[in-house]
Coordinates of C-alpha atoms (C1' of nucleotides) in Angstrom, one line a residue:
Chain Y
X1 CA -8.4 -13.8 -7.1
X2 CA -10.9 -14.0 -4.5
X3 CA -9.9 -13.4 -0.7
X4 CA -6.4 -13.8 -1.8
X5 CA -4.6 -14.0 0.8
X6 CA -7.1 -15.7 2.9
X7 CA -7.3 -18.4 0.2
X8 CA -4.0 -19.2 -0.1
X9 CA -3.7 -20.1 3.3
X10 CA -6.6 -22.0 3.5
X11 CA -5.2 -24.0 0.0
X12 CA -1.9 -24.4 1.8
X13 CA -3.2 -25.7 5.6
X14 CA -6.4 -27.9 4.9
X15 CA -7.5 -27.7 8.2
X16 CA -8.4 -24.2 7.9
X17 CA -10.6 -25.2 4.3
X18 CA -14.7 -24.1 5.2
X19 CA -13.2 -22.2 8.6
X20 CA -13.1 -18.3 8.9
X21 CA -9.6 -17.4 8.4
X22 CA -8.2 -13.6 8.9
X23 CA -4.6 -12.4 7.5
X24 CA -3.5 -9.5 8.8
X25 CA -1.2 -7.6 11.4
X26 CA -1.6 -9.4 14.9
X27 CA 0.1 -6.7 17.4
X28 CA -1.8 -4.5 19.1
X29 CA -2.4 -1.7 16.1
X30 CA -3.2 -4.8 13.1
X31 CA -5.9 -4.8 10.6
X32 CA -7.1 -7.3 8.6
X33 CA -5.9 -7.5 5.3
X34 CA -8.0 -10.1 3.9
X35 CA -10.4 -12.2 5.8
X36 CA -12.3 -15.3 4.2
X37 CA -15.6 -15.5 3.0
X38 CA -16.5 -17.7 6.0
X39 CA -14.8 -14.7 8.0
X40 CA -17.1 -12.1 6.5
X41 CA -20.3 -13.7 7.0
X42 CA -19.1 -12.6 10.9
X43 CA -19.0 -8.8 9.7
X44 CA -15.1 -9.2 9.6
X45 CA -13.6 -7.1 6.5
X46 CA -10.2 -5.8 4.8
X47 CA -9.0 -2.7 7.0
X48 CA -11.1 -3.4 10.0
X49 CA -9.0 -3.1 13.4
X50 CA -7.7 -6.5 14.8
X51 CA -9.8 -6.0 17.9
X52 CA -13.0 -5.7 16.1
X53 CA -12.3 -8.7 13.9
X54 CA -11.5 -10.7 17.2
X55 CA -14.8 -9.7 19.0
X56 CA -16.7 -10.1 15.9
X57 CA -15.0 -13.5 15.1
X58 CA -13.6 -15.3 18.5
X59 CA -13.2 -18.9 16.8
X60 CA -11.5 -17.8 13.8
X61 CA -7.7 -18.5 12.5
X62 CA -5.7 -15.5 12.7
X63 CA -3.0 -15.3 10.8
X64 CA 0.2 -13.1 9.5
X65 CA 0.5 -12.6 6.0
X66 CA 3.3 -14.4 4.1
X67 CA 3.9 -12.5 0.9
X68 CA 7.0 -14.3 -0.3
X69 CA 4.4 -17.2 -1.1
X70 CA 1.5 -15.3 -2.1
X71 CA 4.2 -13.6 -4.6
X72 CA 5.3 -17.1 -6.0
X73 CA 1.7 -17.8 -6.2
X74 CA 1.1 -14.4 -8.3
X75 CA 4.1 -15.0 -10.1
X76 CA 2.4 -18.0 -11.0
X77 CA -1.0 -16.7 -12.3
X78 CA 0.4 -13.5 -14.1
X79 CA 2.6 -15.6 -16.4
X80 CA -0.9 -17.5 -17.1
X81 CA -2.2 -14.2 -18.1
X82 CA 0.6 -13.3 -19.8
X83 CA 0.6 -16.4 -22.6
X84 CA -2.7 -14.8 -23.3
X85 CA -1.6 -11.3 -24.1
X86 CA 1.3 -9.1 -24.0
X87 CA -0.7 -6.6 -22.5
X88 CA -1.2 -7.2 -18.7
X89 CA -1.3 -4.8 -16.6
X90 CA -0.9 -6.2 -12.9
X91 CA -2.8 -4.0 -10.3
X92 CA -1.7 -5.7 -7.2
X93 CA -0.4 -9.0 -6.2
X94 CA -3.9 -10.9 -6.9
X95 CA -5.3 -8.8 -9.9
X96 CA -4.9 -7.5 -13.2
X97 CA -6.6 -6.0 -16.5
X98 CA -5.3 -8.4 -19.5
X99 CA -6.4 -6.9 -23.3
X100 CA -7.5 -9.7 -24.7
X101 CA -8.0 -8.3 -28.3
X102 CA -4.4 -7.5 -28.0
X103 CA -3.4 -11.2 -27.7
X104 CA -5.9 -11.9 -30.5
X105 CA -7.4 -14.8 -28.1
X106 CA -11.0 -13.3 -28.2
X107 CA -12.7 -10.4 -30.5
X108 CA -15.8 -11.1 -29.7
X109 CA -18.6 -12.2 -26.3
X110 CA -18.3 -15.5 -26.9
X111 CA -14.8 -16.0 -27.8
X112 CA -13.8 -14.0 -24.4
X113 CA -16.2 -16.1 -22.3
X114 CA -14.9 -18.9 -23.6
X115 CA -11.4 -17.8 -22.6
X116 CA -12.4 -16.4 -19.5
X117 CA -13.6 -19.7 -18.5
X118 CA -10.9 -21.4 -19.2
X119 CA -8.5 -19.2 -17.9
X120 CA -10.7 -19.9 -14.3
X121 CA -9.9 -23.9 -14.6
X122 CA -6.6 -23.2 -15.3
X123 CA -5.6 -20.9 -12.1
X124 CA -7.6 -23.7 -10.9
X125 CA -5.3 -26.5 -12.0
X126 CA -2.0 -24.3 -11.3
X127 CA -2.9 -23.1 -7.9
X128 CA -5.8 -24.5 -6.2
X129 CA -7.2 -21.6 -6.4
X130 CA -10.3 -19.5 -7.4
X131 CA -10.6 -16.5 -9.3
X132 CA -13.1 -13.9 -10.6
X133 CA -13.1 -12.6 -14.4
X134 CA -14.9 -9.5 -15.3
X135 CA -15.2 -8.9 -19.2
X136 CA -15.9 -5.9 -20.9
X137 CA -14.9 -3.5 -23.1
X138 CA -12.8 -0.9 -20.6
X139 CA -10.9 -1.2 -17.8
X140 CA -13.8 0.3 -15.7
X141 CA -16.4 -1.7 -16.7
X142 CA -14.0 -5.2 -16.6
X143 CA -13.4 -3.6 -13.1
X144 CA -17.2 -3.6 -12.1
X145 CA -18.0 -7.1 -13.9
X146 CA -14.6 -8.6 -11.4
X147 CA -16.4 -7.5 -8.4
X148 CA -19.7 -8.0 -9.4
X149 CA -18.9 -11.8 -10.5
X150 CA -16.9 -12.8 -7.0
X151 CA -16.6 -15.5 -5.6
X152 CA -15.6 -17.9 -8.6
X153 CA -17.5 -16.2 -11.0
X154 CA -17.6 -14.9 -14.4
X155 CA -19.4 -11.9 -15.9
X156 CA -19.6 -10.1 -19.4
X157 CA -21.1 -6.8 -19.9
X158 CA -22.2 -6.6 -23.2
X159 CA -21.4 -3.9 -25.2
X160 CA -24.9 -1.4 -25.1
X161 CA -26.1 -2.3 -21.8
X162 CA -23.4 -0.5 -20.1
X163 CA -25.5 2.9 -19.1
X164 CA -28.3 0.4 -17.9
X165 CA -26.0 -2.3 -15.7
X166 CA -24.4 0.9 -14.3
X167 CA -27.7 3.3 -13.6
X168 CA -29.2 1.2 -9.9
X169 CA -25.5 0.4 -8.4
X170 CA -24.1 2.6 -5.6
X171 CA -22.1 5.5 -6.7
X172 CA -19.2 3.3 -4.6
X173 CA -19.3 0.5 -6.9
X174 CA -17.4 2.9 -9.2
X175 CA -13.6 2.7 -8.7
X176 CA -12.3 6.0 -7.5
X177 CA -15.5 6.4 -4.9
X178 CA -14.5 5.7 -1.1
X179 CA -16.2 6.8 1.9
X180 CA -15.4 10.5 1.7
X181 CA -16.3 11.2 -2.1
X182 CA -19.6 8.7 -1.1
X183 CA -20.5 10.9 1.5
X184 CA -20.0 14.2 -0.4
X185 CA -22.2 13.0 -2.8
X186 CA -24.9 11.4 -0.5
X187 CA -25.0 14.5 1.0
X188 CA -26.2 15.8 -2.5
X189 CA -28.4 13.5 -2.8
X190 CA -26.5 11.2 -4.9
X191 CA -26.2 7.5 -4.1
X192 CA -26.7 5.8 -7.5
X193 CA -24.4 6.1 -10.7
X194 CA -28.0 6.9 -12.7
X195 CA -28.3 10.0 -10.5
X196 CA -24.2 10.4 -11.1
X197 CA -25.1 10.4 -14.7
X198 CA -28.0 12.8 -14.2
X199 CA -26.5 15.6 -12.1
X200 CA -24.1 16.3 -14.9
X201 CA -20.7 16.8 -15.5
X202 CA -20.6 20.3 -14.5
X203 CA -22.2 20.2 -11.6
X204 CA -19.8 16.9 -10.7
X205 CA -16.7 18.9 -11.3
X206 CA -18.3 21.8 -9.1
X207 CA -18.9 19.2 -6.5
X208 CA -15.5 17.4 -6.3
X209 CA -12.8 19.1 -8.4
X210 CA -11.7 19.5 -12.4
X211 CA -10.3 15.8 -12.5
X212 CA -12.1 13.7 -10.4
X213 CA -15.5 15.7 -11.6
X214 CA -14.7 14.6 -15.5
X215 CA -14.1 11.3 -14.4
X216 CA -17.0 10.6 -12.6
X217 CA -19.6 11.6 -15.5
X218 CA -17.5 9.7 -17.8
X219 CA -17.8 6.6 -15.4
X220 CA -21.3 6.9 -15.2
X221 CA -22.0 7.5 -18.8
X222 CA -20.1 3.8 -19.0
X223 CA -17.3 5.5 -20.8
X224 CA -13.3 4.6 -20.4
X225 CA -10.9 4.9 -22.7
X226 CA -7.6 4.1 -20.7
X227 CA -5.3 1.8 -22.1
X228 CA -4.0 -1.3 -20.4
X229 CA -0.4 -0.5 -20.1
X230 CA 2.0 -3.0 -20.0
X231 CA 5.3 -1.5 -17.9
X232 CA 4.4 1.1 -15.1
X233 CA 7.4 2.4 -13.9
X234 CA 7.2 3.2 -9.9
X235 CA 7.2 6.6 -8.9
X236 CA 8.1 6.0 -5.3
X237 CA 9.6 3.8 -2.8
X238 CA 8.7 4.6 0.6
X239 CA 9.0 2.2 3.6
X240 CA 7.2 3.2 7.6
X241 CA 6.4 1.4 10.6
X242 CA 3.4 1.7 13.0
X243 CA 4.8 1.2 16.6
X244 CA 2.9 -0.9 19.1
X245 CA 3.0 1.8 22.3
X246 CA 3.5 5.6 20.9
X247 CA 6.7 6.8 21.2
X248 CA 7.7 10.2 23.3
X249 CA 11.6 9.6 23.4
X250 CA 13.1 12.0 21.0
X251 CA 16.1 9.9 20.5
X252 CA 14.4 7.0 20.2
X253 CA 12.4 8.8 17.5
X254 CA 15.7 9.6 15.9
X255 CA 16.8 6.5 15.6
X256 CA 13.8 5.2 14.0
X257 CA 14.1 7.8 11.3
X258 CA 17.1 6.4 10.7
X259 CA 16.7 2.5 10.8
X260 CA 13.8 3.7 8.4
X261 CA 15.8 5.7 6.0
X262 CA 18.1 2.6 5.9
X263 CA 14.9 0.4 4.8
X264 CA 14.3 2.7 2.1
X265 CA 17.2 3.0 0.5
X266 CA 17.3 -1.1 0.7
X267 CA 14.1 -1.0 -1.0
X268 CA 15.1 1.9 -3.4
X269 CA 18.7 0.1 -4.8
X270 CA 16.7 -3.3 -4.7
X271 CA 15.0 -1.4 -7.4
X272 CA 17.4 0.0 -9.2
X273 CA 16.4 3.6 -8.8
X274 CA 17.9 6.7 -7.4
X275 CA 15.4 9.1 -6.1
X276 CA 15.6 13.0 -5.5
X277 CA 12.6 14.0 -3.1
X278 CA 13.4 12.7 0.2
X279 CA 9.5 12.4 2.4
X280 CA 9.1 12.1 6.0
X281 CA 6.0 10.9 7.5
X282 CA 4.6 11.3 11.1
X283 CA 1.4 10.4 12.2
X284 CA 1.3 11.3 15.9
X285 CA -0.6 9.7 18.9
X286 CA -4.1 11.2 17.5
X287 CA -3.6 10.1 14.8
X288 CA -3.1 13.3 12.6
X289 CA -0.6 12.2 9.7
X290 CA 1.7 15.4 8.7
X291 CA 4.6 14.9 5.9
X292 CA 7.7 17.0 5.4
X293 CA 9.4 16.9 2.2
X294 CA 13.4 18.3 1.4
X295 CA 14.5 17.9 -2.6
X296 CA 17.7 17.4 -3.4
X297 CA 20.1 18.7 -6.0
X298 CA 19.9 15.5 -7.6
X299 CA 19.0 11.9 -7.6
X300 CA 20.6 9.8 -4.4
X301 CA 20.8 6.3 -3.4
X302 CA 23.4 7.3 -0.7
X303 CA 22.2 5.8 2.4
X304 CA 23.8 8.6 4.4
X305 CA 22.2 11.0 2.3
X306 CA 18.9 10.2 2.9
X307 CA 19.3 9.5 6.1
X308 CA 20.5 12.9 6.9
X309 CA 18.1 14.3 5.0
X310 CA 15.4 12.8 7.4
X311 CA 17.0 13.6 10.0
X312 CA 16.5 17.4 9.1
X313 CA 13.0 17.1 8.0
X314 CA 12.3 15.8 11.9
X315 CA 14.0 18.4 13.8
X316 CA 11.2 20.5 12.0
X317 CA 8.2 18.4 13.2
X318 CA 6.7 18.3 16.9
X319 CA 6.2 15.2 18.2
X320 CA 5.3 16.0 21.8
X321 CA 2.3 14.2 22.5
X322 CA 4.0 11.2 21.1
X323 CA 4.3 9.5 17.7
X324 CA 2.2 6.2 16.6
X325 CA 4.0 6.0 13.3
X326 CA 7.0 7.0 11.5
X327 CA 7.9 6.7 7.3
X328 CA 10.5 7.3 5.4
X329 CA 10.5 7.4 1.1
X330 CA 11.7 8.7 -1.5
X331 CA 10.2 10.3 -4.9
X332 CA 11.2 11.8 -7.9
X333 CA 12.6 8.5 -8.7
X334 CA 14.9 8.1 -11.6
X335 CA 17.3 5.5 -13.0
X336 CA 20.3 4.9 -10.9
X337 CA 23.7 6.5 -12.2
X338 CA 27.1 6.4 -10.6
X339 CA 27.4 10.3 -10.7
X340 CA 24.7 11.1 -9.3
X341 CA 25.6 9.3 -6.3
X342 CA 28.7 11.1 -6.1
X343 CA 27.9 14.6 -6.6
X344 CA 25.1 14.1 -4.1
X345 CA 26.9 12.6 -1.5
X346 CA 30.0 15.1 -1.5
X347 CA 27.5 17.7 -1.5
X348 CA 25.7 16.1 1.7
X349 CA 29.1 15.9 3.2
X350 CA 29.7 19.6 2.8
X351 CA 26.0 20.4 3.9
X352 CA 26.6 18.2 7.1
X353 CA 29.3 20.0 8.3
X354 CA 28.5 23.3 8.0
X355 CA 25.4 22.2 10.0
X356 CA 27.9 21.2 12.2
X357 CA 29.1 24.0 12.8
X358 CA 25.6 26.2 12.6
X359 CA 23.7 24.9 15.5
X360 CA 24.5 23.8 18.5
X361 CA 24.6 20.2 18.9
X362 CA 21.0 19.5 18.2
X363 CA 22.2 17.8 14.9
X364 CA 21.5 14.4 14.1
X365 CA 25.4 13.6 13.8
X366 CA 26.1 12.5 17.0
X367 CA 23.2 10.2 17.6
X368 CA 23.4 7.0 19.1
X369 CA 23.1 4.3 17.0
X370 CA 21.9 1.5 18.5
X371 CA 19.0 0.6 17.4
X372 CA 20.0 1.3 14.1
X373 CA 19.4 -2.3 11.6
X374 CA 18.1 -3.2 15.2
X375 CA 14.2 -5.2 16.1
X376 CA 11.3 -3.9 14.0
X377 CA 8.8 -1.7 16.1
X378 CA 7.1 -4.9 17.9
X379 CA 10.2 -6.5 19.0
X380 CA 11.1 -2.8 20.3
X381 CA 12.6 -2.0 24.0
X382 CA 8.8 -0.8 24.6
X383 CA 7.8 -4.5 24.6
X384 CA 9.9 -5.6 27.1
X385 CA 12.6 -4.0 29.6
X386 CA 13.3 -7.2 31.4
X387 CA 17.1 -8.8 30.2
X388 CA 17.2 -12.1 28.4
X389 CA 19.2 -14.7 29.4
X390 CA 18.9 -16.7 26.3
X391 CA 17.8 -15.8 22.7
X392 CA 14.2 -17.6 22.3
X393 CA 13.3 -18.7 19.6
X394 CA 10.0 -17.2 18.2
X395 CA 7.5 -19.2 16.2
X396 CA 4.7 -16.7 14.8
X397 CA 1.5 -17.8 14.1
X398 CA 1.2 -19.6 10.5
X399 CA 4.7 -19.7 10.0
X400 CA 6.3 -22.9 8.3
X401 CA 8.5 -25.4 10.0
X402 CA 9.5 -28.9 9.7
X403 CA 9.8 -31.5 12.4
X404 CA 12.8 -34.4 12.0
X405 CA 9.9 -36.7 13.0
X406 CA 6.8 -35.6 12.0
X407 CA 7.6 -33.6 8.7
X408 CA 6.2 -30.3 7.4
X409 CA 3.9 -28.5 9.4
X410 CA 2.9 -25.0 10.6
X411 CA 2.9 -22.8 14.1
X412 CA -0.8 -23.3 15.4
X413 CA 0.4 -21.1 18.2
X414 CA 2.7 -20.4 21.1
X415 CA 3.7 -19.3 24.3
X416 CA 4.9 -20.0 27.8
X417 CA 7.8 -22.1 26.7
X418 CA 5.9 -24.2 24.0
X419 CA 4.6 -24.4 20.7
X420 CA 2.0 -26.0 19.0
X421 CA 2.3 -27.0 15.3
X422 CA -0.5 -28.5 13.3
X423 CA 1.4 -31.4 11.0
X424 CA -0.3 -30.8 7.4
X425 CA 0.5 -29.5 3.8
X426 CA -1.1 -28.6 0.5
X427 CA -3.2 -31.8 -0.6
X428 CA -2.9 -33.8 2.6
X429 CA -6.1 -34.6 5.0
X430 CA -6.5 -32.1 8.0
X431 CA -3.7 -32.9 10.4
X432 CA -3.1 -33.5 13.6
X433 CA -1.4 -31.2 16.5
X434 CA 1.5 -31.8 18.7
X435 CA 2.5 -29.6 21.4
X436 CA 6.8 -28.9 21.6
X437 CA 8.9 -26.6 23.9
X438 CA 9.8 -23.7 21.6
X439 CA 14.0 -24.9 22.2
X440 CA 12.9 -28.1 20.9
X441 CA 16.1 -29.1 18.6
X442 CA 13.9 -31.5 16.2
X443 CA 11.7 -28.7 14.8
X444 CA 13.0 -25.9 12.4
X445 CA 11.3 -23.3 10.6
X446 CA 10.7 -24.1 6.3
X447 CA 9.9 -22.5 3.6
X448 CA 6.5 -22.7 2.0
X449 CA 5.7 -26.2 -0.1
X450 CA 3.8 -25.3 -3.3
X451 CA 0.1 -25.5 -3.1
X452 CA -0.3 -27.5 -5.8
X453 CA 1.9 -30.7 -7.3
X454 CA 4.7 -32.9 -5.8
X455 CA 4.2 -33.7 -1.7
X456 CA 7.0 -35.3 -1.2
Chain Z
dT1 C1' -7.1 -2.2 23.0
dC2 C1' -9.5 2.0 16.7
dT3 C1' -7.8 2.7 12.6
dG4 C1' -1.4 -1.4 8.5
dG5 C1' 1.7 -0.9 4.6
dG6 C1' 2.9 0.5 0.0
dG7 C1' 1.5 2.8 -3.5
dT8 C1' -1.0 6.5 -7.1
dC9 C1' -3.2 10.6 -8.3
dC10 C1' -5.3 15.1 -7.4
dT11 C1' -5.7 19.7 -5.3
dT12 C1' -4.1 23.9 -3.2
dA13 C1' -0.8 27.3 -2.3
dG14 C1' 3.4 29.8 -2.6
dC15 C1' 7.2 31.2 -5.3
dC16 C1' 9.7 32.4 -9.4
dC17 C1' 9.9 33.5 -14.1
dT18 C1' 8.3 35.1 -18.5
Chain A
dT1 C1' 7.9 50.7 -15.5
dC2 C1' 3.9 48.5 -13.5
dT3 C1' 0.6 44.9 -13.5
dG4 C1' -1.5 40.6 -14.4
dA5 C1' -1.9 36.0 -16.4
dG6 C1' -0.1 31.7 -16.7
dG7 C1' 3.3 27.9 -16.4
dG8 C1' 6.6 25.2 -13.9
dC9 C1' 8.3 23.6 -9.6
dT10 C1' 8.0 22.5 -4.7
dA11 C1' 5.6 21.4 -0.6
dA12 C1' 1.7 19.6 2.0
dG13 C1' -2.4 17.2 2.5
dG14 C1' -6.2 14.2 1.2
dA15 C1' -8.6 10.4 -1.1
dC16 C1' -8.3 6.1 -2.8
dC17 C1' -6.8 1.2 -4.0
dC18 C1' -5.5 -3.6 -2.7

DNA sequence: TCTGGGGTCCTTAGCCCT
DNA sequence: TCTGAGGGCTAAGGACCC
């Protein structure tokens, strides 16, 4: 799909249709997920820093993502792909590799193109939405053809012309290639995958290691025999937070760890997996990332378990200078069994106490807990120290919401006591915006309507 | 106002065992 | 008995992807 989440937006508010729109994380720290192609003619891009995007970009729509929608909206175009093959093999939320000869739906260039057209009008039709299709005979090259064919575009690379399409593109076209292997290889004097192809495989594996080396030449030869594989089973679940001002309080740190660890294993039993390598992540105020790892006896979903055992992997880790981010995940996932979780967590009981008893209070028993299942990292005591008298209501930026008198709309903005809606949904005209005090009892926040079909 | 979140895979190094 | 090679496991870090 192209600008995914950018689009999606943009099909589900028509004002912002034709405008630069930006998704992405709006505290102080954010990035830009996805911006729209009327973003990027700006020089705004996926992982650039909020702040940049802004300067770059003053007059554009800045928005939060919304992944439950852009999931239904997924959910939507991966059961497309999946009538035309068993095998799809999702890559993220707004792509995947399909084997078409799989689903016996094309066996030859023109059969594919023809399906691969199709398949465009009806995403189309479902969503509202475009979509790129590269064809081609591996995953690789499909890969190269996606890319090369956005926006709204289709491309086939015939079979034989692989080594020639390939030879003049940037060695970074080739998946696998980001900035640091680019530069190593610049700095050989290799910037195209023709020279890739030249330099040879040994001297590739000399330059960048036994795996990625082989890989490489095999890329630039044009060559891929990976399967598309249906069912990938996840390896880890991991969860962290990137706090708006860095945090020096050791307790508060503590607490994090813990609220974190709590995530996780929300995340891990949501899947159905017990995991037995418990990971802590720190990246600290310069933004050096270190990670501590503790493996267990055997597979937990205990919640006090893993908990504990991030607890002990930070009492190992410095954070004087202050910490910018904390994680918390768990690997060496298997499938959850009722044992497991009892011989781990009577073990973790014993282990706990004679901790207890072994040093001298600097344990992470006795913590306070409140701001365990407290505010996430933005909402934190950091933001604001001043007391409350009433909850207020908060209405984020692109968020949903429904007035009793004006009907569905979404959060253009707000602040200083009010909030300003734009009152529009998928298939109406542009729509006009009202101004409301944020208490206002007629307005409520909704859930997305569908992008496409009934307006009622 | 410099740099998110959730993943995967690879490499290196130390340790233990055969 | 000593030594070395090699495999498996664990830990840590880095690159990359969307």
């Amino acid at each position: 799909m192209d600008a995914f989440y950018a689009s999606v937006e943009q099909a589900s508010k028509p004002s912002l249709r034709g405008k630069a729109v930006i998704v992405g994380g709006l505290g102080p720290r954010g990035v830009v997920a996805t911006a729209s192609y009327e973003a990027r003619r700006f020089g705004v891009h996926s992982a650039m820093p909020m702040g940049q995007a802004r300067r770059l970009c003053p007059n554009g729509a800045y928005l939060i993502p919304r992944f439950t929608l852009y999931r239904q909206v997924s959910d939507i175009v991966m059961a497309m792909l999946r009538e035309l093959s068993p095998l799809v093999e999702p890559l993220s939320l707004d792509e995947a590799f399909v084997d078409l000869e799989a689903g016996g739906v094309a066996f030859d260039s023109d059969s594919a193109r023809a399906t691969g057209e199709r398949l465009r009008a009806d995403i189309r039709a479902a969503t509202g939405l475009s979509g790129s299709v590269g064809l081609a005979g591996s995953k690789m090259l499909a890969k190269v053809a996606s890319e090369e064919a956005k926006p709204a575009g289709l491309l086939l690379i015939e079979p034989g012309t692989e080594r020639e399409l390939l030879a003049p593109m940037s060695v970074r076209t080739l998946p696998g290639v980001g900035p640091a292997t680019g530069e190593h290889l610049r700095r050989a004097g290799i910037t195209t995958v023709g020279e890739l192809a030249e330099a040879g495989e040994d001297e590739l594996v000399r330059m960048v290691g036994r795996a990625h080396g082989a890989g490489l030449y095999r890329m630039a030869l044009g060559l891929d025999d990976r399967p598309v594989v249906a069912e990938r089973d996840a390896k880890s679940v991991s969860v962290e937070d990137t706090f708006d001002v860095d945090l020096h309080d050791r307790v508060r740190i503590r607490g994090e760890v813990q609220r974190l660890a709590d995530r996780c294993v929300r995340r891990l039993r949501g899947s159905g997996h017990s995991g037995r390598t418990i990971v802590l992540k720190v990246r600290r105020y310069d933004f050096s990332t270190l990670t501590r790892s503790e493996t267990l006896r055997g597979p937990t979903d205990d919640p006090a378990v893993v908990r504990e055992a991030a607890a002990r992997l930070l009492e190992a880790v410095d954070t004087t200078g202050g910490v910018r981010l904390l994680g918390v995940g768990v690997t060496g996932l298997a499938d959850y069994t009722q044992e497991d979780l009892f011989a781990q967590s009577s073990a973790a009981e014993a282990e706990a106490e004679a901790a207890e008893h072994e040093d001298d209070g600097a344990g992470g028993a006795a913590e306070p807990e409140a701001t365990v299942g407290g505010a996430g990292p933005s909402e934190g005591p950091e933001r604001s120290a001043e007391p409350q008298e009433a909850p207020e209501r908060r209405w984020t930026a692109g968020s949903d919401v429904r007035h009793v008198l004006y009907g569905p709309g979404w959060v253009q903005g707000s602040g200083v006591g009010r909030v300003t809606v734009r009152f529009e949904q998928p298939g109406s005209e542009p729509g006009r915006v009202r101004t409301f005090r944020v208490d206002d009892p007629d307005l409520a926040p909704s859930d997305p309507l569908p992008l496409v079909g009934d307006l009622s």
